[in-house]
Amino acid sequence: MSTLNVILGVSRRTLKNALTNPQILLPTMAFPLFFFTAFAGGLSQISKVPGFDFPPGYTAFQFVFVLLQSAAFSGVFTGFGVARDFENGFAKRLLIAAPHRSGIVLGYAFAALVRWSIVAVLLTVVAFAVGMNVGGGVVDLLGLYVLAALVNFCGFFWAGGIAMRFRTIQAAPLMQMPVFLVLFLAPVYVPLDLLQGWIEGVASVNPATYLLETGRGFVAGDAPHVLGAFGLAIGLGVGFWTWAFLGLRKAEAAGA
């Protein structure tokens, strides 16, 4: 119960800060909608390129990318909050007060998931409002959102590990840039088969490619390599989980 109390206390405070501060709330909500509008609307003619074969259409094609992107960056932005808590001294008080310090990391992770869930609901409502087609059923859509939730955990545990090692918001670019590069070196605008040159080689070995293709397959009702994608997402999650908890150990050793 003491660990649960820590989780709930940390997540409640983190969500309160994220949802009541316009400087934090507005970018969280606005960026996914901006990307969705820019990509799905402004680039919709790409669907007429020979070889583009995605039955639900370009809006659904981009929806999956923006959904996974929002999941990853909701986790990263929560990592920014961890860094701010170390800078202003709140995290040090947490380390002293929490009987089970693992609850601190789990509390931030739960807050990241709830934070993304709000964005996901808004993004989904907007997507259906503009006429997004879905070929998959309820189970397929559930698979898509579970996959995105795993991406959210990966994003937070990566960023949280960085935050607890550096303990300053100045480390924000290090939290954000690798995630940005991994996502945008995947097949963002067209399917993998239509990529050429060096970007095709990079995308072919990029783990985000397999997550994207599976997510888009869920929307189309014919998801490829589902077990592989979930195994990859869970494996990355476990790896970054370890990374985050080792970061907590470093913060404890440094006295925060």
PDB file of C-alpha atoms in Angstrom:
ATOM      1  CA  MET A   1       0.000   0.000   0.000  1.00  0.00           C
ATOM      2  CA  SER A   2       2.866   2.392   0.710  1.00  0.00           C
ATOM      3  CA  THR A   3       4.183   1.927  -2.837  1.00  0.00           C
ATOM      4  CA  LEU A   4       0.689   2.477  -4.237  1.00  0.00           C
ATOM      5  CA  ASN A   5       0.348   5.656  -2.196  1.00  0.00           C
ATOM      6  CA  VAL A   6       3.632   6.930  -3.636  1.00  0.00           C
ATOM      7  CA  ILE A   7       2.514   6.090  -7.181  1.00  0.00           C
ATOM      8  CA  LEU A   8      -0.808   7.846  -6.756  1.00  0.00           C
ATOM      9  CA  GLY A   9       0.722  10.861  -5.012  1.00  0.00           C
ATOM     10  CA  VAL A  10       3.407  11.409  -7.635  1.00  0.00           C
ATOM     11  CA  SER A  11       1.036  10.869 -10.553  1.00  0.00           C
ATOM     12  CA  ARG A  12      -1.606  13.173  -9.065  1.00  0.00           C
ATOM     13  CA  ARG A  13       0.878  16.012  -8.613  1.00  0.00           C
ATOM     14  CA  THR A  14       2.419  15.480 -12.048  1.00  0.00           C
ATOM     15  CA  LEU A  15      -0.977  15.483 -13.777  1.00  0.00           C
ATOM     16  CA  LYS A  16      -2.086  18.562 -11.866  1.00  0.00           C
ATOM     17  CA  ASN A  17       0.996  20.442 -13.050  1.00  0.00           C
ATOM     18  CA  ALA A  18       0.606  19.194 -16.626  1.00  0.00           C
ATOM     19  CA  LEU A  19      -3.122  19.872 -16.947  1.00  0.00           C
ATOM     20  CA  THR A  20      -3.373  23.219 -15.146  1.00  0.00           C
ATOM     21  CA  ASN A  21      -0.290  24.938 -16.559  1.00  0.00           C
ATOM     22  CA  PRO A  22      -1.062  26.364 -20.042  1.00  0.00           C
ATOM     23  CA  GLN A  23       2.646  26.376 -20.953  1.00  0.00           C
ATOM     24  CA  ILE A  24       2.679  22.599 -20.520  1.00  0.00           C
ATOM     25  CA  LEU A  25      -0.881  21.740 -21.537  1.00  0.00           C
ATOM     26  CA  LEU A  26      -1.122  23.658 -24.818  1.00  0.00           C
ATOM     27  CA  PRO A  27       1.952  22.149 -26.533  1.00  0.00           C
ATOM     28  CA  THR A  28       0.879  18.675 -25.422  1.00  0.00           C
ATOM     29  CA  MET A  29      -2.505  19.108 -27.081  1.00  0.00           C
ATOM     30  CA  ALA A  30      -1.583  21.359 -29.999  1.00  0.00           C
ATOM     31  CA  PHE A  31       1.446  19.561 -31.467  1.00  0.00           C
ATOM     32  CA  PRO A  32      -0.317  16.252 -32.303  1.00  0.00           C
ATOM     33  CA  LEU A  33      -3.254  18.110 -33.842  1.00  0.00           C
ATOM     34  CA  PHE A  34      -0.887  20.320 -35.837  1.00  0.00           C
ATOM     35  CA  PHE A  35       1.033  17.337 -37.186  1.00  0.00           C
ATOM     36  CA  PHE A  36      -2.158  15.470 -37.993  1.00  0.00           C
ATOM     37  CA  THR A  37      -3.590  18.463 -39.852  1.00  0.00           C
ATOM     38  CA  ALA A  38      -0.339  19.185 -41.689  1.00  0.00           C
ATOM     39  CA  PHE A  39       0.347  15.600 -42.700  1.00  0.00           C
ATOM     40  CA  ALA A  40      -3.112  14.168 -43.309  1.00  0.00           C
ATOM     41  CA  GLY A  41      -4.527  17.347 -44.878  1.00  0.00           C
ATOM     42  CA  GLY A  42      -1.606  19.084 -46.550  1.00  0.00           C
ATOM     43  CA  LEU A  43      -0.045  15.907 -47.963  1.00  0.00           C
ATOM     44  CA  SER A  44      -3.200  14.020 -48.875  1.00  0.00           C
ATOM     45  CA  GLN A  45      -2.310  14.000 -52.599  1.00  0.00           C
ATOM     46  CA  ILE A  46       0.484  11.542 -51.804  1.00  0.00           C
ATOM     47  CA  SER A  47      -2.200   8.853 -51.712  1.00  0.00           C
ATOM     48  CA  LYS A  48      -2.418   9.174 -55.520  1.00  0.00           C
ATOM     49  CA  VAL A  49       1.241   8.279 -56.014  1.00  0.00           C
ATOM     50  CA  PRO A  50       1.561   5.005 -57.975  1.00  0.00           C
ATOM     51  CA  GLY A  51       2.258   2.174 -55.551  1.00  0.00           C
ATOM     52  CA  PHE A  52       0.563   3.772 -52.555  1.00  0.00           C
ATOM     53  CA  ASP A  53      -1.723   0.998 -51.398  1.00  0.00           C
ATOM     54  CA  PHE A  54      -3.428   1.644 -48.080  1.00  0.00           C
ATOM     55  CA  PRO A  55      -7.177   0.964 -48.356  1.00  0.00           C
ATOM     56  CA  PRO A  56      -8.395   3.154 -45.437  1.00  0.00           C
ATOM     57  CA  GLY A  57      -6.795   6.225 -47.068  1.00  0.00           C
ATOM     58  CA  TYR A  58      -4.140   8.790 -46.242  1.00  0.00           C
ATOM     59  CA  THR A  59      -5.928  10.239 -43.207  1.00  0.00           C
ATOM     60  CA  ALA A  60      -5.811   6.864 -41.448  1.00  0.00           C
ATOM     61  CA  PHE A  61      -2.249   6.311 -42.677  1.00  0.00           C
ATOM     62  CA  GLN A  62      -1.083   9.473 -40.928  1.00  0.00           C
ATOM     63  CA  PHE A  63      -3.345   9.041 -37.906  1.00  0.00           C
ATOM     64  CA  VAL A  64      -1.373   5.994 -36.810  1.00  0.00           C
ATOM     65  CA  PHE A  65       1.927   7.845 -37.048  1.00  0.00           C
ATOM     66  CA  VAL A  66       0.658  10.867 -35.127  1.00  0.00           C
ATOM     67  CA  LEU A  67      -0.913   8.611 -32.485  1.00  0.00           C
ATOM     68  CA  LEU A  68       2.374   6.778 -31.883  1.00  0.00           C
ATOM     69  CA  GLN A  69       4.292  10.049 -32.018  1.00  0.00           C
ATOM     70  CA  SER A  70       1.999  11.623 -29.427  1.00  0.00           C
ATOM     71  CA  ALA A  71       2.433   8.568 -27.201  1.00  0.00           C
ATOM     72  CA  ALA A  72       6.226   8.780 -27.348  1.00  0.00           C
ATOM     73  CA  PHE A  73       6.374  12.519 -26.770  1.00  0.00           C
ATOM     74  CA  SER A  74       3.847  12.496 -23.929  1.00  0.00           C
ATOM     75  CA  GLY A  75       6.338  10.216 -22.228  1.00  0.00           C
ATOM     76  CA  VAL A  76       9.250  12.490 -23.114  1.00  0.00           C
ATOM     77  CA  PHE A  77       7.438  15.616 -21.905  1.00  0.00           C
ATOM     78  CA  THR A  78       6.754  13.862 -18.592  1.00  0.00           C
ATOM     79  CA  GLY A  79      10.498  13.291 -18.413  1.00  0.00           C
ATOM     80  CA  PHE A  80      10.904  17.067 -18.650  1.00  0.00           C
ATOM     81  CA  GLY A  81       8.765  17.306 -15.517  1.00  0.00           C
ATOM     82  CA  VAL A  82      11.064  14.871 -13.714  1.00  0.00           C
ATOM     83  CA  ALA A  83      14.040  17.067 -14.568  1.00  0.00           C
ATOM     84  CA  ARG A  84      12.218  20.174 -13.313  1.00  0.00           C
ATOM     85  CA  ASP A  85      11.382  18.387 -10.066  1.00  0.00           C
ATOM     86  CA  PHE A  86      15.065  17.690  -9.513  1.00  0.00           C
ATOM     87  CA  GLU A  87      16.005  21.275 -10.328  1.00  0.00           C
ATOM     88  CA  ASN A  88      13.546  22.810  -7.878  1.00  0.00           C
ATOM     89  CA  GLY A  89      14.324  20.334  -5.103  1.00  0.00           C
ATOM     90  CA  PHE A  90      10.961  18.543  -5.018  1.00  0.00           C
ATOM     91  CA  ALA A  91      12.469  15.239  -6.167  1.00  0.00           C
ATOM     92  CA  LYS A  92      14.938  15.298  -3.294  1.00  0.00           C
ATOM     93  CA  ARG A  93      12.057  15.580  -0.843  1.00  0.00           C
ATOM     94  CA  LEU A  94      10.362  12.688  -2.639  1.00  0.00           C
ATOM     95  CA  LEU A  95      13.443  10.510  -2.268  1.00  0.00           C
ATOM     96  CA  ILE A  96      13.561  11.258   1.440  1.00  0.00           C
ATOM     97  CA  ALA A  97       9.838  10.744   2.067  1.00  0.00           C
ATOM     98  CA  ALA A  98       9.039   7.732  -0.136  1.00  0.00           C
ATOM     99  CA  PRO A  99       9.436   4.397   1.701  1.00  0.00           C
ATOM    100  CA  HIS A 100       9.618   2.551  -1.637  1.00  0.00           C
ATOM    101  CA  ARG A 101      11.372   4.738  -4.155  1.00  0.00           C
ATOM    102  CA  SER A 102      10.395   2.578  -7.107  1.00  0.00           C
ATOM    103  CA  GLY A 103       6.937   4.089  -6.673  1.00  0.00           C
ATOM    104  CA  ILE A 104       8.366   7.459  -7.715  1.00  0.00           C
ATOM    105  CA  VAL A 105       9.280   6.207 -11.204  1.00  0.00           C
ATOM    106  CA  LEU A 106       6.037   4.266 -11.530  1.00  0.00           C
ATOM    107  CA  GLY A 107       4.044   7.326 -10.474  1.00  0.00           C
ATOM    108  CA  TYR A 108       5.619   9.432 -13.202  1.00  0.00           C
ATOM    109  CA  ALA A 109       5.040   6.610 -15.708  1.00  0.00           C
ATOM    110  CA  PHE A 110       1.351   6.364 -14.779  1.00  0.00           C
ATOM    111  CA  ALA A 111       1.006  10.134 -15.158  1.00  0.00           C
ATOM    112  CA  ALA A 112       2.600   9.908 -18.626  1.00  0.00           C
ATOM    113  CA  LEU A 113       0.054   7.269 -19.638  1.00  0.00           C
ATOM    114  CA  VAL A 114      -2.930   9.292 -18.400  1.00  0.00           C
ATOM    115  CA  ARG A 115      -1.543  12.424 -20.021  1.00  0.00           C
ATOM    116  CA  TRP A 116      -1.252  10.648 -23.366  1.00  0.00           C
ATOM    117  CA  SER A 117      -4.696   9.050 -23.001  1.00  0.00           C
ATOM    118  CA  ILE A 118      -6.277  12.511 -22.985  1.00  0.00           C
ATOM    119  CA  VAL A 119      -4.376  13.431 -26.146  1.00  0.00           C
ATOM    120  CA  ALA A 120      -5.310  10.121 -27.786  1.00  0.00           C
ATOM    121  CA  VAL A 121      -9.022  10.650 -27.135  1.00  0.00           C
ATOM    122  CA  LEU A 122      -8.895  14.163 -28.596  1.00  0.00           C
ATOM    123  CA  LEU A 123      -6.895  13.030 -31.616  1.00  0.00           C
ATOM    124  CA  THR A 124      -9.251  10.112 -32.262  1.00  0.00           C
ATOM    125  CA  VAL A 125     -12.341  12.316 -32.063  1.00  0.00           C
ATOM    126  CA  VAL A 126     -10.821  14.774 -34.529  1.00  0.00           C
ATOM    127  CA  ALA A 127      -9.763  11.972 -36.896  1.00  0.00           C
ATOM    128  CA  PHE A 128     -13.250  10.469 -37.036  1.00  0.00           C
ATOM    129  CA  ALA A 129     -14.783  13.935 -37.319  1.00  0.00           C
ATOM    130  CA  VAL A 130     -12.814  14.593 -40.526  1.00  0.00           C
ATOM    131  CA  GLY A 131     -13.903  11.282 -42.005  1.00  0.00           C
ATOM    132  CA  MET A 132     -11.140   8.800 -41.206  1.00  0.00           C
ATOM    133  CA  ASN A 133     -11.905   5.312 -42.550  1.00  0.00           C
ATOM    134  CA  VAL A 134     -11.129   2.228 -40.468  1.00  0.00           C
ATOM    135  CA  GLY A 135     -11.040  -1.270 -41.898  1.00  0.00           C
ATOM    136  CA  GLY A 136     -10.294  -3.059 -38.639  1.00  0.00           C
ATOM    137  CA  GLY A 137     -12.674  -4.000 -35.862  1.00  0.00           C
ATOM    138  CA  VAL A 138     -12.770  -3.260 -32.151  1.00  0.00           C
ATOM    139  CA  VAL A 139     -10.040  -5.794 -31.370  1.00  0.00           C
ATOM    140  CA  ASP A 140      -7.777  -4.258 -34.022  1.00  0.00           C
ATOM    141  CA  LEU A 141      -8.245  -0.755 -32.610  1.00  0.00           C
ATOM    142  CA  LEU A 142      -7.628  -2.053 -29.103  1.00  0.00           C
ATOM    143  CA  GLY A 143      -4.373  -3.571 -30.345  1.00  0.00           C
ATOM    144  CA  LEU A 144      -3.383  -0.211 -31.832  1.00  0.00           C
ATOM    145  CA  TYR A 145      -3.944   1.670 -28.582  1.00  0.00           C
ATOM    146  CA  VAL A 146      -2.170  -0.976 -26.482  1.00  0.00           C
ATOM    147  CA  LEU A 147       0.801  -0.758 -28.838  1.00  0.00           C
ATOM    148  CA  ALA A 148       0.780   3.039 -28.505  1.00  0.00           C
ATOM    149  CA  ALA A 149       0.643   2.739 -24.708  1.00  0.00           C
ATOM    150  CA  LEU A 150       3.797   0.607 -24.810  1.00  0.00           C
ATOM    151  CA  VAL A 151       5.452   3.297 -26.929  1.00  0.00           C
ATOM    152  CA  ASN A 152       4.398   5.834 -24.281  1.00  0.00           C
ATOM    153  CA  PHE A 153       6.136   3.830 -21.572  1.00  0.00           C
ATOM    154  CA  CYS A 154       9.265   3.545 -23.721  1.00  0.00           C
ATOM    155  CA  GLY A 155       9.295   7.309 -24.270  1.00  0.00           C
ATOM    156  CA  PHE A 156       8.964   8.053 -20.568  1.00  0.00           C
ATOM    157  CA  PHE A 157      11.458   5.490 -19.296  1.00  0.00           C
ATOM    158  CA  TRP A 158      14.029   6.763 -21.799  1.00  0.00           C
ATOM    159  CA  ALA A 159      13.490  10.416 -20.893  1.00  0.00           C
ATOM    160  CA  GLY A 160      13.099   9.688 -17.180  1.00  0.00           C
ATOM    161  CA  GLY A 161      16.407   7.840 -17.149  1.00  0.00           C
ATOM    162  CA  ILE A 162      18.105  10.860 -18.709  1.00  0.00           C
ATOM    163  CA  ALA A 163      16.363  13.239 -16.286  1.00  0.00           C
ATOM    164  CA  MET A 164      17.476  11.299 -13.223  1.00  0.00           C
ATOM    165  CA  ARG A 165      21.054  11.137 -14.433  1.00  0.00           C
ATOM    166  CA  PHE A 166      21.458  14.822 -15.316  1.00  0.00           C
ATOM    167  CA  ARG A 167      18.805  16.251 -12.956  1.00  0.00           C
ATOM    168  CA  THR A 168      18.392  19.436 -14.978  1.00  0.00           C
ATOM    169  CA  ILE A 169      15.971  20.599 -17.657  1.00  0.00           C
ATOM    170  CA  GLN A 170      18.999  21.504 -19.775  1.00  0.00           C
ATOM    171  CA  ALA A 171      19.117  17.807 -20.661  1.00  0.00           C
ATOM    172  CA  ALA A 172      15.784  18.167 -22.516  1.00  0.00           C
ATOM    173  CA  PRO A 173      17.355  18.043 -26.014  1.00  0.00           C
ATOM    174  CA  LEU A 174      19.034  14.755 -25.107  1.00  0.00           C
ATOM    175  CA  MET A 175      15.662  13.331 -24.065  1.00  0.00           C
ATOM    176  CA  GLN A 176      13.832  14.588 -27.138  1.00  0.00           C
ATOM    177  CA  MET A 177      16.160  14.450 -30.124  1.00  0.00           C
ATOM    178  CA  PRO A 178      16.840  10.681 -30.272  1.00  0.00           C
ATOM    179  CA  VAL A 179      13.100   9.969 -30.104  1.00  0.00           C
ATOM    180  CA  PHE A 180      12.432  12.543 -32.826  1.00  0.00           C
ATOM    181  CA  LEU A 181      15.080  11.034 -35.101  1.00  0.00           C
ATOM    182  CA  VAL A 182      13.898   7.454 -34.621  1.00  0.00           C
ATOM    183  CA  LEU A 183      10.310   8.393 -35.430  1.00  0.00           C
ATOM    184  CA  PHE A 184      11.071  10.535 -38.468  1.00  0.00           C
ATOM    185  CA  LEU A 185      13.519   8.032 -39.940  1.00  0.00           C
ATOM    186  CA  ALA A 186      10.613   5.605 -40.267  1.00  0.00           C
ATOM    187  CA  PRO A 187       8.119   5.550 -43.187  1.00  0.00           C
ATOM    188  CA  VAL A 188       6.255   8.681 -42.118  1.00  0.00           C
ATOM    189  CA  TYR A 189       4.796   9.963 -45.386  1.00  0.00           C
ATOM    190  CA  VAL A 190       4.730   6.887 -47.629  1.00  0.00           C
ATOM    191  CA  PRO A 191       4.935   3.111 -47.124  1.00  0.00           C
ATOM    192  CA  LEU A 192       8.355   1.492 -46.826  1.00  0.00           C
ATOM    193  CA  ASP A 193       8.126   0.085 -50.363  1.00  0.00           C
ATOM    194  CA  LEU A 194       8.052   3.607 -51.835  1.00  0.00           C
ATOM    195  CA  LEU A 195      11.157   4.863 -50.022  1.00  0.00           C
ATOM    196  CA  GLN A 196      14.419   5.080 -51.936  1.00  0.00           C
ATOM    197  CA  GLY A 197      18.080   5.720 -51.227  1.00  0.00           C
ATOM    198  CA  TRP A 198      19.665   5.834 -47.799  1.00  0.00           C
ATOM    199  CA  ILE A 199      16.371   6.537 -46.040  1.00  0.00           C
ATOM    200  CA  GLU A 200      15.047   3.168 -47.214  1.00  0.00           C
ATOM    201  CA  GLY A 201      18.049   1.384 -45.685  1.00  0.00           C
ATOM    202  CA  VAL A 202      17.680   3.215 -42.383  1.00  0.00           C
ATOM    203  CA  ALA A 203      13.912   2.713 -42.234  1.00  0.00           C
ATOM    204  CA  SER A 204      14.288  -0.999 -42.967  1.00  0.00           C
ATOM    205  CA  VAL A 205      16.218  -1.550 -39.730  1.00  0.00           C
ATOM    206  CA  ASN A 206      14.432   1.097 -37.678  1.00  0.00           C
ATOM    207  CA  PRO A 207      12.321  -0.524 -34.918  1.00  0.00           C
ATOM    208  CA  ALA A 208       9.760   2.274 -35.257  1.00  0.00           C
ATOM    209  CA  THR A 209       9.045   1.032 -38.800  1.00  0.00           C
ATOM    210  CA  TYR A 210       7.716  -2.283 -37.541  1.00  0.00           C
ATOM    211  CA  LEU A 211       5.573  -0.581 -34.919  1.00  0.00           C
ATOM    212  CA  LEU A 212       4.168   1.783 -37.543  1.00  0.00           C
ATOM    213  CA  GLU A 213       3.450  -0.965 -40.051  1.00  0.00           C
ATOM    214  CA  THR A 214       1.671  -3.041 -37.426  1.00  0.00           C
ATOM    215  CA  GLY A 215      -0.318  -0.037 -36.192  1.00  0.00           C
ATOM    216  CA  ARG A 216      -1.374   0.820 -39.728  1.00  0.00           C
ATOM    217  CA  GLY A 217      -2.260  -2.818 -40.280  1.00  0.00           C
ATOM    218  CA  PHE A 218      -4.579  -2.688 -37.267  1.00  0.00           C
ATOM    219  CA  VAL A 219      -6.422   0.244 -38.848  1.00  0.00           C
ATOM    220  CA  ALA A 220      -6.621  -1.579 -42.181  1.00  0.00           C
ATOM    221  CA  GLY A 221      -7.816  -4.794 -40.522  1.00  0.00           C
ATOM    222  CA  ASP A 222      -4.783  -6.814 -41.652  1.00  0.00           C
ATOM    223  CA  ALA A 223      -1.905  -6.209 -39.228  1.00  0.00           C
ATOM    224  CA  PRO A 224       1.462  -7.747 -40.171  1.00  0.00           C
ATOM    225  CA  HIS A 225       3.969  -9.274 -37.698  1.00  0.00           C
ATOM    226  CA  VAL A 226       1.803  -8.510 -34.640  1.00  0.00           C
ATOM    227  CA  LEU A 227       3.728 -10.772 -32.262  1.00  0.00           C
ATOM    228  CA  GLY A 228       7.035  -9.333 -33.459  1.00  0.00           C
ATOM    229  CA  ALA A 229       5.876  -5.752 -32.994  1.00  0.00           C
ATOM    230  CA  PHE A 230       4.539  -6.362 -29.497  1.00  0.00           C
ATOM    231  CA  GLY A 231       7.628  -8.355 -28.593  1.00  0.00           C
ATOM    232  CA  LEU A 232       9.793  -5.482 -29.817  1.00  0.00           C
ATOM    233  CA  ALA A 233       7.768  -2.867 -27.913  1.00  0.00           C
ATOM    234  CA  ILE A 234       7.807  -4.912 -24.706  1.00  0.00           C
ATOM    235  CA  GLY A 235      11.523  -5.638 -25.065  1.00  0.00           C
ATOM    236  CA  LEU A 236      12.306  -1.950 -25.541  1.00  0.00           C
ATOM    237  CA  GLY A 237      10.052  -1.134 -22.604  1.00  0.00           C
ATOM    238  CA  VAL A 238      11.893  -3.552 -20.328  1.00  0.00           C
ATOM    239  CA  GLY A 239      15.246  -2.184 -21.490  1.00  0.00           C
ATOM    240  CA  PHE A 240      14.245   1.423 -20.872  1.00  0.00           C
ATOM    241  CA  TRP A 241      12.578   0.416 -17.573  1.00  0.00           C
ATOM    242  CA  THR A 242      15.981  -0.864 -16.449  1.00  0.00           C
ATOM    243  CA  TRP A 243      17.604   2.319 -17.757  1.00  0.00           C
ATOM    244  CA  ALA A 244      15.188   4.460 -15.722  1.00  0.00           C
ATOM    245  CA  PHE A 245      15.646   2.529 -12.484  1.00  0.00           C
ATOM    246  CA  LEU A 246      19.409   2.636 -12.851  1.00  0.00           C
ATOM    247  CA  GLY A 247      18.999   6.402 -13.266  1.00  0.00           C
ATOM    248  CA  LEU A 248      17.073   6.462  -9.994  1.00  0.00           C
ATOM    249  CA  ARG A 249      19.979   4.667  -8.315  1.00  0.00           C
ATOM    250  CA  LYS A 250      22.373   7.299  -9.646  1.00  0.00           C
ATOM    251  CA  ALA A 251      20.130  10.082  -8.344  1.00  0.00           C
ATOM    252  CA  GLU A 252      20.020   8.403  -4.928  1.00  0.00           C
ATOM    253  CA  ALA A 253      23.796   7.989  -4.860  1.00  0.00           C
ATOM    254  CA  ALA A 254      24.277  11.631  -5.788  1.00  0.00           C
ATOM    255  CA  GLY A 255      21.884  12.751  -3.052  1.00  0.00           C
ATOM    256  CA  ALA A 256      19.672  14.317  -5.783  1.00  0.00           C
TER     257      ALA A 256
END
